[in-house]
CSV table of C-alpha atoms and ligand atoms in Angstrom, one decimal:
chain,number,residue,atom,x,y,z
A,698,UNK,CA,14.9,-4.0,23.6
A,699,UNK,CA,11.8,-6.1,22.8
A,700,UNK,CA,10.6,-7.7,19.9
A,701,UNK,CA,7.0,-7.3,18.5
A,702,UNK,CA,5.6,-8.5,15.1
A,703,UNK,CA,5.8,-5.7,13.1
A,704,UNK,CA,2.5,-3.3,13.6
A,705,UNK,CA,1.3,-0.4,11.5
A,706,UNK,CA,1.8,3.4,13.0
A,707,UNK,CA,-1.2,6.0,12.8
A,708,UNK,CA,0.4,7.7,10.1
A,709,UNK,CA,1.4,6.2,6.5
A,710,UNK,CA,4.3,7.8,4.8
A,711,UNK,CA,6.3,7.3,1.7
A,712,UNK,CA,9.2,4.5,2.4
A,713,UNK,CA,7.4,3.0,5.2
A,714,UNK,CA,9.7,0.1,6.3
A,715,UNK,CA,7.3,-2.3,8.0
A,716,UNK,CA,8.0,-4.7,6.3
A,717,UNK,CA,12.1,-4.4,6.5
A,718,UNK,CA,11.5,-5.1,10.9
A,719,UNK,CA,12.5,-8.0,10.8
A,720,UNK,CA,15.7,-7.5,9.3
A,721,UNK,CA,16.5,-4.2,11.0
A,722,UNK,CA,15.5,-6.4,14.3
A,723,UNK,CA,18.1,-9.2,13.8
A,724,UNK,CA,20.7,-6.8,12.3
A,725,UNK,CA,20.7,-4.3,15.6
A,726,UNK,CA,20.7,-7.6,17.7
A,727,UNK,CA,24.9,-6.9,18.8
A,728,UNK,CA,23.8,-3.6,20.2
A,729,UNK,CA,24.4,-3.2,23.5
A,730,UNK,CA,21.0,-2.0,24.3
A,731,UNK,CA,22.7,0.5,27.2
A,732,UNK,CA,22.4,3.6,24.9
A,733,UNK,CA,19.6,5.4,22.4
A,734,UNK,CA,18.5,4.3,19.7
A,735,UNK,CA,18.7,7.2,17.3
A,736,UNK,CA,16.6,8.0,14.0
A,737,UNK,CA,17.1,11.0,12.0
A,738,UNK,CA,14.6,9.9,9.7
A,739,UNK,CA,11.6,9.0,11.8
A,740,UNK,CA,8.8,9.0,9.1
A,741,UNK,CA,6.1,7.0,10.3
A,742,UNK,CA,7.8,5.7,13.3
A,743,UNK,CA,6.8,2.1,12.2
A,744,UNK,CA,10.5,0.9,13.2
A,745,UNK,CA,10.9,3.2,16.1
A,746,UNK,CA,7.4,1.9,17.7
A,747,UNK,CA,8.3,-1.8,16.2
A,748,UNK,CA,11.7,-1.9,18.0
A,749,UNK,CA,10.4,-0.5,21.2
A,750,UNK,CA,14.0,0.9,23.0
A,751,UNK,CA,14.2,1.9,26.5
A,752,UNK,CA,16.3,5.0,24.9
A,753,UNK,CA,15.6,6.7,21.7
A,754,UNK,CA,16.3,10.1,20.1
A,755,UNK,CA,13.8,10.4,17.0
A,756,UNK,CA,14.0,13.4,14.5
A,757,UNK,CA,12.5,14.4,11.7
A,758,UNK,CA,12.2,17.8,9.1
A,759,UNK,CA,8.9,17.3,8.8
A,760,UNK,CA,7.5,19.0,11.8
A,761,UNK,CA,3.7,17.4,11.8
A,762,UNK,CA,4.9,13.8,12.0
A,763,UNK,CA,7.3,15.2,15.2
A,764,UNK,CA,4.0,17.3,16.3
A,765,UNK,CA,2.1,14.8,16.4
A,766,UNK,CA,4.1,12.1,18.4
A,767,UNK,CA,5.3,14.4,21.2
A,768,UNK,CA,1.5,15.3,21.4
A,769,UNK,CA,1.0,11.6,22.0
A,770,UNK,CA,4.2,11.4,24.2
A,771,UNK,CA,2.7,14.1,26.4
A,772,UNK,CA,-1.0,12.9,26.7
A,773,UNK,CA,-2.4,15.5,24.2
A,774,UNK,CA,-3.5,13.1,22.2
A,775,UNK,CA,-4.9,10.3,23.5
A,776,UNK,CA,-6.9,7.1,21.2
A,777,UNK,CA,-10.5,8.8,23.0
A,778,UNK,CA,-9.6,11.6,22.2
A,779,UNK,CA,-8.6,10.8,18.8
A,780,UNK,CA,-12.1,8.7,18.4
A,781,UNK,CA,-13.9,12.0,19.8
A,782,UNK,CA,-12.3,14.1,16.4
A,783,UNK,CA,-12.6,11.7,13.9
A,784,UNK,CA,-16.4,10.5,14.9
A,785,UNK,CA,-17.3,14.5,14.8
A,786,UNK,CA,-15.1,14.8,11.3
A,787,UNK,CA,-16.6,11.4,9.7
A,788,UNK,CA,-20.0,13.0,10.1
A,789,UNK,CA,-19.0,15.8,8.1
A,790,UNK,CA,-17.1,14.1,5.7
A,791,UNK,CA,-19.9,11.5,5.6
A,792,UNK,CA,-22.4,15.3,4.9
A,793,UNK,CA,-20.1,17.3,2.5
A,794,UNK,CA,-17.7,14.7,1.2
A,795,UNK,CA,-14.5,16.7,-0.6
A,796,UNK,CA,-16.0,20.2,0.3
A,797,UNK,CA,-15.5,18.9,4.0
A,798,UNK,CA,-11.8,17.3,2.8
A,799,UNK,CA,-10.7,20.6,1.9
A,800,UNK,CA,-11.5,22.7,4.4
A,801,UNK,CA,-9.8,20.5,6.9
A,802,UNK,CA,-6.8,20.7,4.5
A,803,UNK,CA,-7.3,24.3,4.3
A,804,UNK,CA,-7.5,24.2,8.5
A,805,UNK,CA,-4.5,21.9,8.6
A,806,UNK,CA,-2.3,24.6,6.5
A,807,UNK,CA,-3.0,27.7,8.6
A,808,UNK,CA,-3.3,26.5,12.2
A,809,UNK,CA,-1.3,22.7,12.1
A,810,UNK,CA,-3.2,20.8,14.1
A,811,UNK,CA,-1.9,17.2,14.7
A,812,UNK,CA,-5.2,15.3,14.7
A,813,UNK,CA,-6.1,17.3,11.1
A,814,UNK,CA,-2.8,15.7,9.8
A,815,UNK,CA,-3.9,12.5,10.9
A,816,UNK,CA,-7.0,13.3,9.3
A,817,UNK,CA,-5.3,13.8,6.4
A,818,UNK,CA,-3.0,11.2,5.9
A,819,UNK,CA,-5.8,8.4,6.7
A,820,UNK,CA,-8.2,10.3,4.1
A,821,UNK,CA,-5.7,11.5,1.0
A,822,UNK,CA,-5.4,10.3,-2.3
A,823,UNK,CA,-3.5,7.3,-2.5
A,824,UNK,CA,-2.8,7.6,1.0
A,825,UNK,CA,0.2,9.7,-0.6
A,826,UNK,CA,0.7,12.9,1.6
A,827,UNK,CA,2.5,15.8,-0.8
A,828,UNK,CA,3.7,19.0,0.4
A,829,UNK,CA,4.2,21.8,-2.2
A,830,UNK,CA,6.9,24.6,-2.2
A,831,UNK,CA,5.7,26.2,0.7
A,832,UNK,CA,5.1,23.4,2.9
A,833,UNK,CA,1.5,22.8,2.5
A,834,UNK,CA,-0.5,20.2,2.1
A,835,UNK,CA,-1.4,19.8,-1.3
A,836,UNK,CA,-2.7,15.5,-1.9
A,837,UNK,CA,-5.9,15.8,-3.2
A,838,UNK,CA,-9.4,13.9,-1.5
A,839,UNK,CA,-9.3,10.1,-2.0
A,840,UNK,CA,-13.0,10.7,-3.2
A,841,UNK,CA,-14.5,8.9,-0.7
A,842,UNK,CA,-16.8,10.4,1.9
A,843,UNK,CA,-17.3,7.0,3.6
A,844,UNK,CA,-14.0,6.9,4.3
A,845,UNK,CA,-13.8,6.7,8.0
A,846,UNK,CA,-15.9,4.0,8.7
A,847,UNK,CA,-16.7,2.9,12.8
A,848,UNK,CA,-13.8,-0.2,12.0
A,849,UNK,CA,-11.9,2.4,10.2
A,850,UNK,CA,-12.3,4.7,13.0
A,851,UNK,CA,-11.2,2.1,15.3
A,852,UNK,CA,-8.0,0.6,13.7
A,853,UNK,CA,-6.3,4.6,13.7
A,854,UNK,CA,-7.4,4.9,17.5
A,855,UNK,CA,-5.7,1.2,18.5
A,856,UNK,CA,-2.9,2.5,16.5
A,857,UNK,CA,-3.0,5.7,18.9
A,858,UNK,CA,-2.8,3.7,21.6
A,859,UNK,CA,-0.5,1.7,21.0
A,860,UNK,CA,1.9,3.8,20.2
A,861,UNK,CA,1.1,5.7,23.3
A,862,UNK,CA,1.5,2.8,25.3
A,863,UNK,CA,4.7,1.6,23.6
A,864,UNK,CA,6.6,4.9,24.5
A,865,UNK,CA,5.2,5.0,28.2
A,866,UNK,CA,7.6,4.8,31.0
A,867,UNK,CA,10.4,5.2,28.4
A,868,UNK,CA,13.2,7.9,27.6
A,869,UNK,CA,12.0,8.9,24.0
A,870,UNK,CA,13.0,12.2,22.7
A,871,UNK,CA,11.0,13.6,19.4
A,872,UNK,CA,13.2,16.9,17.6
A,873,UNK,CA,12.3,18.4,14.6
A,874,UNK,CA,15.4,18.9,13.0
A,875,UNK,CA,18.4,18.0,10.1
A,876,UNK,CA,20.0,14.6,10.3
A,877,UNK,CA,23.5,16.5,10.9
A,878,UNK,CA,22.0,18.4,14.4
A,879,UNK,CA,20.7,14.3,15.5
A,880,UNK,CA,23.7,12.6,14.4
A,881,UNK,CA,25.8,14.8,16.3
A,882,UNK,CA,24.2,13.5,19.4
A,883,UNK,CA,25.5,10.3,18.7
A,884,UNK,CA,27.5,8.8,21.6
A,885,UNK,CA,29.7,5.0,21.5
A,886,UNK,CA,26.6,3.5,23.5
A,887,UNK,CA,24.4,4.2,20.9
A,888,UNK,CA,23.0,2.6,17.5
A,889,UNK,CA,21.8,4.6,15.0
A,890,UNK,CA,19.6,3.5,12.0
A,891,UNK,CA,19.3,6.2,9.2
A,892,UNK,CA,16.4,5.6,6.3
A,893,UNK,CA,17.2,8.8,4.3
A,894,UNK,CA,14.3,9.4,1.3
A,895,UNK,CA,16.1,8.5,-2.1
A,896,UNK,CA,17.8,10.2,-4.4
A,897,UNK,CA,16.2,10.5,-7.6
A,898,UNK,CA,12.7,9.6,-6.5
A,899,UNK,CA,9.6,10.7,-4.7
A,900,UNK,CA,10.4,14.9,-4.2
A,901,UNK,CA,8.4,17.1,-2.1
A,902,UNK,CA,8.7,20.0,0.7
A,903,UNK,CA,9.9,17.3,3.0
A,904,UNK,CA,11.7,14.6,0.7
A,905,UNK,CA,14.6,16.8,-1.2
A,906,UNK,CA,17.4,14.3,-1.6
A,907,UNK,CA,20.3,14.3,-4.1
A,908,UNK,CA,23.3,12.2,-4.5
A,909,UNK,CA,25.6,14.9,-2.6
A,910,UNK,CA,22.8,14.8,0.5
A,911,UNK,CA,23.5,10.4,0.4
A,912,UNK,CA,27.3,11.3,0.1
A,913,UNK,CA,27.3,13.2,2.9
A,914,UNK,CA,25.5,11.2,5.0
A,915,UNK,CA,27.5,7.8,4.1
A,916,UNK,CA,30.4,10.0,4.8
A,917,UNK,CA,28.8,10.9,8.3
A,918,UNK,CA,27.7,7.4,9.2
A,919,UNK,CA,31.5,5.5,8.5
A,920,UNK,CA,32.9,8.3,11.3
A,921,UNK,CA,30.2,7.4,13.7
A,922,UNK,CA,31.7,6.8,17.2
A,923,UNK,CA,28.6,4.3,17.5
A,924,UNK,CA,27.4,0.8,15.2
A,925,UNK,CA,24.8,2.4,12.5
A,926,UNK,CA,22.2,0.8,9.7
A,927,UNK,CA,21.5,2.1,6.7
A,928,UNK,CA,18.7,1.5,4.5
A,929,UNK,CA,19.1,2.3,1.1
A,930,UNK,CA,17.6,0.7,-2.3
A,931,UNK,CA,19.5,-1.8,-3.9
A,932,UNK,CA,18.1,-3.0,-7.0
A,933,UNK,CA,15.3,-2.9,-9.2
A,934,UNK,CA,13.7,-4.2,-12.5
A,935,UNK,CA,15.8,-1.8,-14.2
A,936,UNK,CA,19.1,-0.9,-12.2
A,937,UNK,CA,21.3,-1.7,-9.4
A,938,UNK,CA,22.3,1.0,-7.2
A,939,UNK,CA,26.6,0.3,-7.8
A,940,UNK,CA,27.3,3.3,-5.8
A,941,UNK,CA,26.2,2.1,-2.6
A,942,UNK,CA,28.2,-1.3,-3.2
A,943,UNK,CA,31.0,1.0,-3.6
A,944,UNK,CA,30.7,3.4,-0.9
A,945,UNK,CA,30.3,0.1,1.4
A,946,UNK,CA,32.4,-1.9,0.3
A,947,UNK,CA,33.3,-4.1,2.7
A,948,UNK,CA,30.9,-3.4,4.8
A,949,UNK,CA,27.8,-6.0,5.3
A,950,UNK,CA,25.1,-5.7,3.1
A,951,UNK,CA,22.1,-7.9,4.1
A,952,UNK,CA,19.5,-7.3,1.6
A,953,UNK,CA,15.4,-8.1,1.4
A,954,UNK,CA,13.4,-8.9,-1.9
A,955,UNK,CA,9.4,-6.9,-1.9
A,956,UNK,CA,7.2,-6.3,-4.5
A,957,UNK,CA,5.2,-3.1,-5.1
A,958,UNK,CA,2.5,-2.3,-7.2
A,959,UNK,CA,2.0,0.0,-9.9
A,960,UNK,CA,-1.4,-0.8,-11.2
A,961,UNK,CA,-3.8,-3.3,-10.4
A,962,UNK,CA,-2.7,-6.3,-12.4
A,963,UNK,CA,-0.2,-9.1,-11.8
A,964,UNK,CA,2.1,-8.2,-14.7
A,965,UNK,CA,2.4,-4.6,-13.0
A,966,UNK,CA,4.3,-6.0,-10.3
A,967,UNK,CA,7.9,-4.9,-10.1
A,968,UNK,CA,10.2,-6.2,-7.6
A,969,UNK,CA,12.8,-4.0,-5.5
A,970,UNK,CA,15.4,-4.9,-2.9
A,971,UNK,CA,16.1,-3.0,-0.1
A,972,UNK,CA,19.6,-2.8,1.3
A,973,UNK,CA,20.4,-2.6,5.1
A,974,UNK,CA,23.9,-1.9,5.4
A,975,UNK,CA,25.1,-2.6,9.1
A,976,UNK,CA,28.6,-0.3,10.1
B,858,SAM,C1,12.1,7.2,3.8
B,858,SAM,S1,11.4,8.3,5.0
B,858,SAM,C2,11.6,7.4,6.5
B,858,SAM,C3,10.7,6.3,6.6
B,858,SAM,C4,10.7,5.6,7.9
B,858,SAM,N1,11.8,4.8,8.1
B,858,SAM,C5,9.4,4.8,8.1
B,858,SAM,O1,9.5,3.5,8.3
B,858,SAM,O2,8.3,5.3,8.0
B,858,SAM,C6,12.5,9.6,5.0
B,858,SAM,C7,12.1,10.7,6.1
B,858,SAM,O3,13.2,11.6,6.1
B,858,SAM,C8,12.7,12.9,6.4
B,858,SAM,N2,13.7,13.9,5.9
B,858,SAM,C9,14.0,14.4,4.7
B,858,SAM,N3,15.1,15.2,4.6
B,858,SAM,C10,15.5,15.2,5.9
B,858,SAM,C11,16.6,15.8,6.5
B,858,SAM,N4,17.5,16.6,5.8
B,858,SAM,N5,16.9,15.6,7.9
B,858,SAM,C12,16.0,14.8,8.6
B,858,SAM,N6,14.9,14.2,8.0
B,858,SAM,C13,14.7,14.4,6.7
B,858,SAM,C14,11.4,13.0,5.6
B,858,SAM,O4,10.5,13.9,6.2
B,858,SAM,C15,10.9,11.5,5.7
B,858,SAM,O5,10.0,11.5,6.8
């Protein structure tokens, strides 16, 4: 396994862990390297395509994010071909500004085409994709129809590419599927890092999470046959998350101190620290 400086993925999610890389980096660093490198909670891919493994088995519920990477995988989707769509789209957009938005969002709910999700994520409000009851897409425009700029344009296709090129030659496998059906893959060889979504905050189609879904996956992870990592939260300005301490206790918590924003002012800063337990 290689190291790279953390890069950003073609798709932004919720919980994106760029920034935890590093850490996640150092803290697989006993691993053996001789097995896969499994994620039941692929998201973005940022640590997946970050960490670069020879072996890795990557799942996900949320079929577009799968969709779209075993398109790359397979050569479906390529960064010209990528350029091609969004060039053609941009126009539009550039033309008919939300009217254009929504009937791509409309396009993307009936027929699920991977380069309208990217589409989407790169062009939604907040860059915060939402999926209502049924599974659609519901974020609304981010109200600007100059939105995919040519350097705009760019950066998403070099972030095509690249992951393209990171998973060449190598034995990836992308599954749509529950954290159980992945984890029971799990061999001695392997390592597994799980980055569940968090109980108690950010719900949608995709992102249902309760204290019994973290119970039974803490349970899951201790009877592992292989060494795991688990992200979880571990603090904030208001609380600290005791349960995990006491669910791992024991174990070694390595933790890292970010800062996210809730407005646009200094004083709306709020700090939160991220725990990385390694079993
Ligand atoms: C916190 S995000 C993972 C973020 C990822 N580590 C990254 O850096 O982008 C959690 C992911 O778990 C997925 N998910 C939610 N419930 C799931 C389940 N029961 N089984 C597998 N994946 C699930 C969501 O679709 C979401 O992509």
């Amino acid at each position: 396994m290689r190291k790279y400086s953390a890069k950003a993925p073609p798709i932004k999610t919720q919980g994106i862990k760029t920034k935890l890389v590093p850490l996640i980096w150092e803290s697989a660093s006993s691993w053996s390297g001789r097995g896969r490198w499994i994620e039941p909670f692929l998201g973005s891919g940022a640590v997946l395509f970050n960490l670069s493994p020879q072996r890795a088995l990557a799942g996900d519920t949320n079929e577009h994010v799968i969709r779209l990477y075993s398109d790359i995988q397979r050569g479906r989707i390529t960064a010209e071909k990528t350029r091609v769509y969004l060039d053609k789209e941009a126009e539009f957009l550039r033309r008919d500004g939300a009217e254009h938005y929504y009937r791509v969002r409309a396009r993307f709910n009936e027929q699920h085409e991977p380069l309208d999700f990217l589409f989407l994520n790169r062009s939604c409000f907040n860059g915060l994709m939402r999926f209502n009851g049924k599974g659609g897409f519901n974020t609304p425009f981010c109200r600007k129809p100059e939105r995919f700029r040519q350097s705009y344009i760019t950066r998403i296709c070099n972030q095509v590419g690249w992951t393209a090129q990171t998973m060449a030659g190598k034995d990836w496998e992308f599954v749509c599927a529950d954290w159980r059906t992945v984890l029971k893959c799990a061999s001695s060889a392997d390592i597994v890092y799980a980055d569940p979504p968090y109980a108690g905050r950010f719900t949608d189609y995709f992102n249902k999470w309760t204290d019994t879904d973290s119970t039974d996956l803490e349970l899951f992870l201790k009877g592992l046959p292989c060494p795991f990592l688990y992200s979880m939260w571990a603090e904030n300005k208001y609380r600290r998350n005791d349960n995990l301490y006491e669910s791992f206790d024991g174990y070694d918590i390595r933790t890292h101190e970010h800062f996210y924003h809730l407005g646009s002012t200094e004083s709306l800063r709020n700090k939160m620290t991220e725990a990385l337990v390694v079993g």
